[in-house]
XYZ file of C-alpha atoms in Angstrom:
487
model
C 6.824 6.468 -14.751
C 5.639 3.128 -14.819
C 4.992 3.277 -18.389
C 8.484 3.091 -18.819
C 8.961 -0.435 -17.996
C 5.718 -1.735 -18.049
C 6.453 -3.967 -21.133
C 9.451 -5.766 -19.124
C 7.295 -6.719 -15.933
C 4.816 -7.936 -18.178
C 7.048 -10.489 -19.792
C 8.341 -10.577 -15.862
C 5.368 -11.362 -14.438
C 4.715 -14.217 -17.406
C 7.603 -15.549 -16.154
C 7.244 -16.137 -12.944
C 3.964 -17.548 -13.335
C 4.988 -20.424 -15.989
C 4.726 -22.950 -13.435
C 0.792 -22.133 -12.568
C -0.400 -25.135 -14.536
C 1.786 -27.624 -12.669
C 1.181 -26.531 -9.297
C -2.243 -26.045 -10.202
C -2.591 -30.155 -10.074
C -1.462 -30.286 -6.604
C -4.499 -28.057 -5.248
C -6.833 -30.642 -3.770
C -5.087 -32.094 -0.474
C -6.202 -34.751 1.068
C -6.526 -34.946 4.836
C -3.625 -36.769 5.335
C -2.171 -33.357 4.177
C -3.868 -31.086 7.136
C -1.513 -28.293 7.870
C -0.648 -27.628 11.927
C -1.768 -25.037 14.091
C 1.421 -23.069 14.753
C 2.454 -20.935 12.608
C 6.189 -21.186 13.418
C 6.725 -24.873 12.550
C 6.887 -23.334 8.574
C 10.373 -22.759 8.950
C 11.967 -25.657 7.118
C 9.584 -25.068 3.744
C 10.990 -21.361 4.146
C 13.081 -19.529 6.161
C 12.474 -15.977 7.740
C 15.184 -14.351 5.738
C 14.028 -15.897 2.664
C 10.457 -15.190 3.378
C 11.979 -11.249 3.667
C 13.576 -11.447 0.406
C 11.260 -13.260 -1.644
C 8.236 -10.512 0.074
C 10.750 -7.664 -1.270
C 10.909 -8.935 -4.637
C 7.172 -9.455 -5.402
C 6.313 -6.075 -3.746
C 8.978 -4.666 -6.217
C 7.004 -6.422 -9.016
C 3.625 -4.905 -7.570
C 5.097 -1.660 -7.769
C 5.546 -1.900 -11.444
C 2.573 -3.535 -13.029
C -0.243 -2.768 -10.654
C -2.153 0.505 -9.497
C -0.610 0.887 -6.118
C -1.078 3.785 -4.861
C 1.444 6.396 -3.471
C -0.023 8.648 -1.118
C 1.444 9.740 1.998
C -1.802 10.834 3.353
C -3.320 7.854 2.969
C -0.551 5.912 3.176
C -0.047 7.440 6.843
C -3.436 6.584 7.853
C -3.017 3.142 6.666
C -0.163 2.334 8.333
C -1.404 3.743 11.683
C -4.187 1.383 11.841
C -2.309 -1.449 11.187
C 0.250 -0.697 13.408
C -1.565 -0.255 16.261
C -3.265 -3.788 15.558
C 0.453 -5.404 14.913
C 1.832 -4.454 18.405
C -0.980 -7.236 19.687
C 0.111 -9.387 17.137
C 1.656 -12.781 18.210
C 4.764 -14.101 16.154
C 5.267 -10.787 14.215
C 8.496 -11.267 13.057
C 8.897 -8.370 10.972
C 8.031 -4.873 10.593
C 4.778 -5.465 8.520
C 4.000 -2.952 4.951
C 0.459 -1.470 4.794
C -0.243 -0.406 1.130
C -3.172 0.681 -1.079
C -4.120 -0.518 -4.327
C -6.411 1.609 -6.638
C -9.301 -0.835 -7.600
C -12.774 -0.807 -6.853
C -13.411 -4.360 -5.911
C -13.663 -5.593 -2.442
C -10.360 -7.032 -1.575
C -7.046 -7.396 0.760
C -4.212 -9.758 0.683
C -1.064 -10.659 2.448
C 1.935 -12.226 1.189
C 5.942 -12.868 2.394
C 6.989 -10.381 4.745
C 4.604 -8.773 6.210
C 3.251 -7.049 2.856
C -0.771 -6.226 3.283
C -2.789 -5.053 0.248
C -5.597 -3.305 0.394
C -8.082 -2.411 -2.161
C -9.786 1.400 -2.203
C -13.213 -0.360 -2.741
C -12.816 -2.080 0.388
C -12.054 1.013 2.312
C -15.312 2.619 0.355
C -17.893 -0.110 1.616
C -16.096 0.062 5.013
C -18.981 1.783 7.667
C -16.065 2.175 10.629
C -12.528 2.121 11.103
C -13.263 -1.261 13.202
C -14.823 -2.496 10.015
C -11.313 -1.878 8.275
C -9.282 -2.874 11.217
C -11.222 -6.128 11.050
C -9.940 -7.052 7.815
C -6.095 -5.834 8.173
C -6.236 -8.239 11.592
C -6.980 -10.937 9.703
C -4.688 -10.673 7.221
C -2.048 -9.540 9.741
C -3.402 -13.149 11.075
C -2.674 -14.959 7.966
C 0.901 -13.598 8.154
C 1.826 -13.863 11.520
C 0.223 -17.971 11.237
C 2.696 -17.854 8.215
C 0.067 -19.462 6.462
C 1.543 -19.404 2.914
C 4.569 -20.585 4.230
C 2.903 -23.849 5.378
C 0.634 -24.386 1.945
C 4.167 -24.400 0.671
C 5.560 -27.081 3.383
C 2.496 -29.398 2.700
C 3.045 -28.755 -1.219
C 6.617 -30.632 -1.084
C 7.177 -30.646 -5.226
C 6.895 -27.042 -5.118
C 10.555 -24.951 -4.726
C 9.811 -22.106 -2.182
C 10.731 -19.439 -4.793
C 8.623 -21.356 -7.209
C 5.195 -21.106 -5.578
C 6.069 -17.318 -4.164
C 6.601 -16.380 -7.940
C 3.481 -18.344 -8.796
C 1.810 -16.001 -5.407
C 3.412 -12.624 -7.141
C 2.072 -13.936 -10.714
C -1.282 -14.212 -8.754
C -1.566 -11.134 -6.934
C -0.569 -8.858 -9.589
C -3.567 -10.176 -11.188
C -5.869 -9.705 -7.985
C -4.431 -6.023 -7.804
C -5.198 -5.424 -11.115
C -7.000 -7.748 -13.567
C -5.964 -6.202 -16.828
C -2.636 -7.017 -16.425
C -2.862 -10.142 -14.487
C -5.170 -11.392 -17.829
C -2.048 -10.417 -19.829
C 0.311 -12.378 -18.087
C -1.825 -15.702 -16.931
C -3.702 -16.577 -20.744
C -4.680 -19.859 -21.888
C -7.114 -20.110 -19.030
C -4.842 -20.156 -16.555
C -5.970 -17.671 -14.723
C -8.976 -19.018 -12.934
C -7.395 -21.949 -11.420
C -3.700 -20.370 -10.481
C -5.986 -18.018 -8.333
C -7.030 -20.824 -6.197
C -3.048 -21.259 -5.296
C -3.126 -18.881 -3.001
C -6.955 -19.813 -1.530
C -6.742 -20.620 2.719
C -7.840 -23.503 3.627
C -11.109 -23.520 5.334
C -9.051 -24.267 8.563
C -6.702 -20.809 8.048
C -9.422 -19.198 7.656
C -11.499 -20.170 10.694
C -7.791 -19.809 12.534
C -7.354 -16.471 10.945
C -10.610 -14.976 11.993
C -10.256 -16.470 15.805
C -6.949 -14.632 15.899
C -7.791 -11.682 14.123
C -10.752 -11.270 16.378
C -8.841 -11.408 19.136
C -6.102 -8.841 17.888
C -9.254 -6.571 17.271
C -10.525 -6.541 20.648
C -7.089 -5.720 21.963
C -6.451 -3.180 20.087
C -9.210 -1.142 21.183
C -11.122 -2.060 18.139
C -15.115 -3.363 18.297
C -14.262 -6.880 17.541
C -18.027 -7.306 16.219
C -16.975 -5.545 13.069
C -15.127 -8.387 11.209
C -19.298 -10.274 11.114
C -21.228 -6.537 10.646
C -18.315 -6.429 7.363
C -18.734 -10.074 6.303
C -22.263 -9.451 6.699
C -22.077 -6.070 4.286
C -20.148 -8.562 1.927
C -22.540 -11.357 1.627
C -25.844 -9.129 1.797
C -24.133 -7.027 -1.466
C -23.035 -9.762 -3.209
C -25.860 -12.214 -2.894
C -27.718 -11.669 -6.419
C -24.896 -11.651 -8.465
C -22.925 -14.601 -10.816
C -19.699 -13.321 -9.755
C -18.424 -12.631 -6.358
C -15.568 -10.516 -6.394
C -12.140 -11.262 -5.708
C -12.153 -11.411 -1.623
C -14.754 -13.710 -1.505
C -13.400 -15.942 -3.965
C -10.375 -16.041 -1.581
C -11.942 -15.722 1.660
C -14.905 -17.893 1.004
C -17.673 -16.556 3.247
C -20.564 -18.911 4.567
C -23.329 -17.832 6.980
C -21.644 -20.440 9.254
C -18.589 -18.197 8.879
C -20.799 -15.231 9.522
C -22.356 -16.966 12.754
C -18.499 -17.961 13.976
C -17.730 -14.837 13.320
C -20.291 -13.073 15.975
C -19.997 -15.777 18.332
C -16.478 -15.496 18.531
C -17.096 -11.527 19.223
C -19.443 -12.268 21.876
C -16.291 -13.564 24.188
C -15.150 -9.781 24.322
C -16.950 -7.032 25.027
C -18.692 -4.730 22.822
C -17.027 -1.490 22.391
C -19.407 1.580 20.979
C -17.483 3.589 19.647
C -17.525 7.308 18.011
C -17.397 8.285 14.438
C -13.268 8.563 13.239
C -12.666 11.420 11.841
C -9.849 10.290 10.555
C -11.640 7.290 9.115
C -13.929 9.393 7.560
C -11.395 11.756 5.854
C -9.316 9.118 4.175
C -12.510 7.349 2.638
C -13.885 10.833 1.200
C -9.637 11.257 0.237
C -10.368 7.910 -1.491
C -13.998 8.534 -3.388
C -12.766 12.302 -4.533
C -9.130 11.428 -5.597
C -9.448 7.585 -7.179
C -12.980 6.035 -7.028
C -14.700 9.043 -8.412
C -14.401 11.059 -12.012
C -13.732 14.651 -11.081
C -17.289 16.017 -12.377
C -19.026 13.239 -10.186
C -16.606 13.754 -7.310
C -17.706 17.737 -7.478
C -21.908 16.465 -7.831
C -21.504 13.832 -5.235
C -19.638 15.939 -2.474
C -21.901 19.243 -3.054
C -25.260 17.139 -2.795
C -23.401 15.954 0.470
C -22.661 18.840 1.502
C -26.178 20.692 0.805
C -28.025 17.382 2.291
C -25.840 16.847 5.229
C -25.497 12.797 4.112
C -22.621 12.052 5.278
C -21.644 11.087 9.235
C -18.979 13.535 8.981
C -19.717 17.441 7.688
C -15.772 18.053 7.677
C -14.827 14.882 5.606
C -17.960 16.203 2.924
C -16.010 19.906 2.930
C -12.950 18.393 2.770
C -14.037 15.777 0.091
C -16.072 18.556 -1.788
C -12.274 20.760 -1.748
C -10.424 17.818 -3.521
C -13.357 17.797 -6.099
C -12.831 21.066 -6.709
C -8.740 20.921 -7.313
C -9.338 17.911 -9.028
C -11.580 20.193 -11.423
C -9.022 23.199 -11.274
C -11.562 25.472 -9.308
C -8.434 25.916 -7.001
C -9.673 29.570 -5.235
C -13.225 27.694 -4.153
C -10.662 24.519 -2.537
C -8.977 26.973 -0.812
C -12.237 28.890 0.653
C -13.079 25.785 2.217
C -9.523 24.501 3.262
C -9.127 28.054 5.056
C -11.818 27.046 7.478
C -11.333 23.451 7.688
C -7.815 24.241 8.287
C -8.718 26.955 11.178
C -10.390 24.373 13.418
C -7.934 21.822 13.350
C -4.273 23.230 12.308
C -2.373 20.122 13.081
C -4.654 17.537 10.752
C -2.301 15.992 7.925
C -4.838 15.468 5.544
C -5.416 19.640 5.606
C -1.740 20.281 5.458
C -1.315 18.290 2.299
C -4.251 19.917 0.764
C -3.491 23.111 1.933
C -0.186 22.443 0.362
C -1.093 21.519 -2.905
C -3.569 24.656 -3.004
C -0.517 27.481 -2.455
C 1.959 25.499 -4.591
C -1.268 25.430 -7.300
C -1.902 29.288 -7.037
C 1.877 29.974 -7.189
C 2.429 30.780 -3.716
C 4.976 27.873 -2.399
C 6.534 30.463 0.110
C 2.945 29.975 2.066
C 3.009 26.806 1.693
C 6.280 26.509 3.464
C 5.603 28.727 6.395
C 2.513 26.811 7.124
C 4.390 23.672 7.576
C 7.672 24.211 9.143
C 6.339 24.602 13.075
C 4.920 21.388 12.379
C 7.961 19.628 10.312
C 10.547 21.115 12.945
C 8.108 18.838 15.319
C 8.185 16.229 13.225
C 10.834 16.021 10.638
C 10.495 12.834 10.002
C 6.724 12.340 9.354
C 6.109 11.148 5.659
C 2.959 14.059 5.273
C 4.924 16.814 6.274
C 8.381 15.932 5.078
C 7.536 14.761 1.660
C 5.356 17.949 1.406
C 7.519 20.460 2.591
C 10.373 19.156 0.633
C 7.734 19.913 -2.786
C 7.098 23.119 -1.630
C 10.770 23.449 -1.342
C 11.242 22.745 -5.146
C 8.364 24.972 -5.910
C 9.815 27.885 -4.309
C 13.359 26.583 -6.016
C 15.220 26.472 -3.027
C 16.561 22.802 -3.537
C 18.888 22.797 -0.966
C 16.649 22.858 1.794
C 14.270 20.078 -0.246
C 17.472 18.014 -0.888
C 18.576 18.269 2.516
C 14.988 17.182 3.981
C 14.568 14.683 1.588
C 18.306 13.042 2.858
C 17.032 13.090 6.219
C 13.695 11.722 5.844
C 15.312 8.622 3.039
C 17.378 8.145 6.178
C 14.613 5.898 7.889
C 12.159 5.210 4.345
C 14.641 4.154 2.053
C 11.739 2.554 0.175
C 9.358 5.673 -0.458
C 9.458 5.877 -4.038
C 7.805 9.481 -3.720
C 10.930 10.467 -1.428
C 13.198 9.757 -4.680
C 10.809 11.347 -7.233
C 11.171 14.677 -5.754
C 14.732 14.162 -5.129
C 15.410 13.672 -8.927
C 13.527 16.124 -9.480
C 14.982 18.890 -7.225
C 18.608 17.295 -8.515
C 17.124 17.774 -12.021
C 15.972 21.511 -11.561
C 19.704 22.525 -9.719
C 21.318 21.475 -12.943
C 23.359 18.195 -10.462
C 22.954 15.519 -13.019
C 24.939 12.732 -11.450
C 23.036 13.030 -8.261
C 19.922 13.254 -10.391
C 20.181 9.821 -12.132
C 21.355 8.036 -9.081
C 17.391 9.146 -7.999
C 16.234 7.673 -10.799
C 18.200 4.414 -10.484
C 16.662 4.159 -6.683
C 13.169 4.414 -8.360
C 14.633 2.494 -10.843
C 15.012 -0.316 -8.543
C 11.852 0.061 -6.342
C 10.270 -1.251 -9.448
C 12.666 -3.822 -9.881
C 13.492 -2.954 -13.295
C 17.672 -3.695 -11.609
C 18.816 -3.177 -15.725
C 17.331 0.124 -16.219
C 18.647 1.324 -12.557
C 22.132 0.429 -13.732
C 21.834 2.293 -16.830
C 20.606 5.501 -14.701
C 24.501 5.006 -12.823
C 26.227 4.495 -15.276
C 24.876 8.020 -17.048
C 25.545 9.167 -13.442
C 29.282 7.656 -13.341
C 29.788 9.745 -16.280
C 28.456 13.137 -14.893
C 30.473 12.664 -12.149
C 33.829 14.060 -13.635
C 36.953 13.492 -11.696
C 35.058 13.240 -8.150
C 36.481 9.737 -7.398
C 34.697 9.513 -3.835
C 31.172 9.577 -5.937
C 32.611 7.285 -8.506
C 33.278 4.864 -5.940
C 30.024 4.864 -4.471
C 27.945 4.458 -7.976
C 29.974 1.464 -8.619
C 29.341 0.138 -4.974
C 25.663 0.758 -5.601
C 26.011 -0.873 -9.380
C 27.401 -4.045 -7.546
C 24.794 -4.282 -5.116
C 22.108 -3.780 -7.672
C 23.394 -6.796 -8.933
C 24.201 -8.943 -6.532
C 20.640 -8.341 -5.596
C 19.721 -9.566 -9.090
C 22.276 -12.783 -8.488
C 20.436 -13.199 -5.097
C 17.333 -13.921 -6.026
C 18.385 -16.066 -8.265
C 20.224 -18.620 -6.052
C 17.217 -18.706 -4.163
């Protein structure tokens, strides 16, 4: 679907980074320039609503040109973590966006609105979930400290919108190099990445809060030095660092703040997550690995017993096998996964996509209605049932599900897929491209989202209440367009 509009976001995202090489020759401050210490006084470079807006619009632009991934698995699990580090957060002003990006380097990033970014090659070099948690804290940290915000207030020739489009320019290309090389030539590229580098005193105040948030949480708070630690050790023979630690330079002194800062809370030992341990084999099977690998790697795991976790190797070893269409030997292994834990989302979803693969969607939708009537609401189950729904072609039941569960995720772009598509398959046209203009518009690509209503305006017939809506929704399209530019 991307490939749709690719070209446009392109030319987009060349845009919006035009003014790299100006801003560029503001990035040495002097000390005159030395930002504060709370993160609040920001306000007057840019406001909270702005900072909302502006975070919409380059996560709409991420959508579109990088690999982020949609999962609801994994986007579940993600969001769990960082939630339960948020609601120790101080100054968290907004509901904060956990969100996966399918590249193999070592990386995270935060930017307007709460918007975190993390890479799947973080979450594979990752040994704990406190090793994760470590690294959404402090980026959680940079947020909350509104430390972009204040790079802006200290970089007074720079328009608010004009350094956030130069920060979306930027981490399109940290998300996904290809593209960010297309947009930022010239040689560009290397020095509009240091726009968006902390200072060395954001980062020593990001880590000191982040720590903190850690050990509150529950978390072992010695896992942000064990993970700078794994960083530095892997990285220490080669010419290139990759991308985190070319924005999150990392010293041994950092290192050594790092564990004496932990040493102020007590150590926590704790036991191996199973869910931890599911999402990273979800993560090595489904995007790190090719599928012939992803079947070699998981049965040598398997046979040898090398991973911490037996289940996450069977279940790792299952989605090698659908990945390689040997769908009945998945499903001999999902049966008994699935038998000793009946509740686990990341065996629903498989389980899901096995019966739906062998033809038998009816299964799949007995197996998950106890636990959608429980929780209808619950992205896993709701987004699952609902395609099990349009495999079995009973679209009223998806359609109806899928209204519900858009209710409170307006923004799952998965949400609208199937709805299009279970629109498409009841032969409702109108209904169907107003889908599409919602996914349409996720992207940002606001033209091609108004084309999808008008084609629906003109399936509607003489239905006037429907007419009236598209044409609502057609305005506000726009006026979102006309929005951001004012700003």
């Amino acid at each position: 679907m991307r490939k749709k509009f690719s070209a446009s976001l392109v030319a987009l995202s060349f845009v919006l980074t035009s003014s790299i090489t100006a801003v560029a020759q503001d990035a040495n401050y002097s000390n005159k320039n030395a930002l504060p210490e709370i993160g609040v006084v920001a306000s007057d470079a840019i406001s909270l609503d702005k900072e909302m807006i502006v975070g919409d619009a380059v996560m709409r632009q991420m959508r579109g040109q990088s690999p982020v991934i949609s999962d609801p698995v994994l986007d579940e699990y993600l969001q769990d973590v960082g939630n339960r580090l948020v609601v120790h957060a101080d100054n968290a002003k907004f509901p904060f966006e956990f969100f996966w990006v399918n590249n193999d380097a070592i990386n995270a990033f935060a930017f307007f609105g709460g918007h975190i970014g993390v890479h799947t090659g973080l979450m594979r070099r990752a040994e704990n979930e406190s090793e994760l948690a470590s690294v959404l804290a402090h980026e959680i940290s940079h947020v909350t400290q509104r430390h972009i915000a204040r790079r802006m207030q200290a970089q007074q020739r720079s328009s608010p919108l004009a350094l956030a489009s130069l920060i979306g320019g930027v981490l399109i290309a940290m998300a996904n190099p290809e593209a960010g090389i297309a947009a930022m030539q010239a040689g560009s590229a290397a020095s509009a990445q240091l726009q968006i580098d902390y200072t060395r005193s954001n980062e020593q105040e990001a880590d000191r809060i982040g720590i903190a948030m850690l050990a509150r949480a529950g978390f072992d708070p010695n896992a942000a030095a064990s993970f700078f630690s794994t960083m530095a050790e892997e990285y220490r023979m080669v010419s290139r660092p990759p991308a985190r630690l070319l924005t999150h330079p990392l010293t041994e002194s950092r290192i050594a703040d790092a564990r004496n800062r932990a040493g102020d809370y007590p150590r926590r030992y704790l036991p191996i997550n199973k869910q931890f341990e599911l999402a990273k084999a979800r993560i090595k099977a489904r995007y790190s690995f090719e599928p012939d690998y992803a079947v070699e790697y998981y049965e040598a795991a398997v046979e040898q017993n090398v991973q911490r976790s037996k289940e996450a190797s069977l279940y790792g070893l299952a989605l090698a096998y659908m990945r390689d269409d040997k769908t009945e030997k998945a499903k001999k292994i999902m049966d008994e996964l699935i038998a000793g834990d009946s509740s686990n989302l990341f065996y629903l979803d498989a389980m899901t996509d096995i019966h739906i693969s062998l033809g038998e969607p009816l299964k799949a939708v007995n197996l998950l209605k106890p636990h959608v009537t429980h929780n209808p609401r619950n992205q896993v189950l709701a987004l699952n049932q609902a395609n099990a729904y349009i495999s079995a072609q009973n679209y009223d039941e998806a359609i109806s599900l899928l209204k519900d569960f858009l209710l409170v995720n307006k923004d799952y772009q998965i949400a609208h897929q199937l709805m299009s598509e279970a629109y498409q398959k009841s032969k409702r046209f109108s209904q169907m491209h107003q889908s599409k203009a919602e996914v349409y518009a996720l992207y940002g690509a606001y033209n091609r989202a108004v084309d999808e209503l008008q084609y629906a305006y003109n399936f509607a017939g003489d239905d006037h209440l429907i007419k009236q809506r598209i044409r609502a929704r057609i305005k506000q399209f726009r006026d979102q367009e006309e929005r951001l530019e004012r700003l």
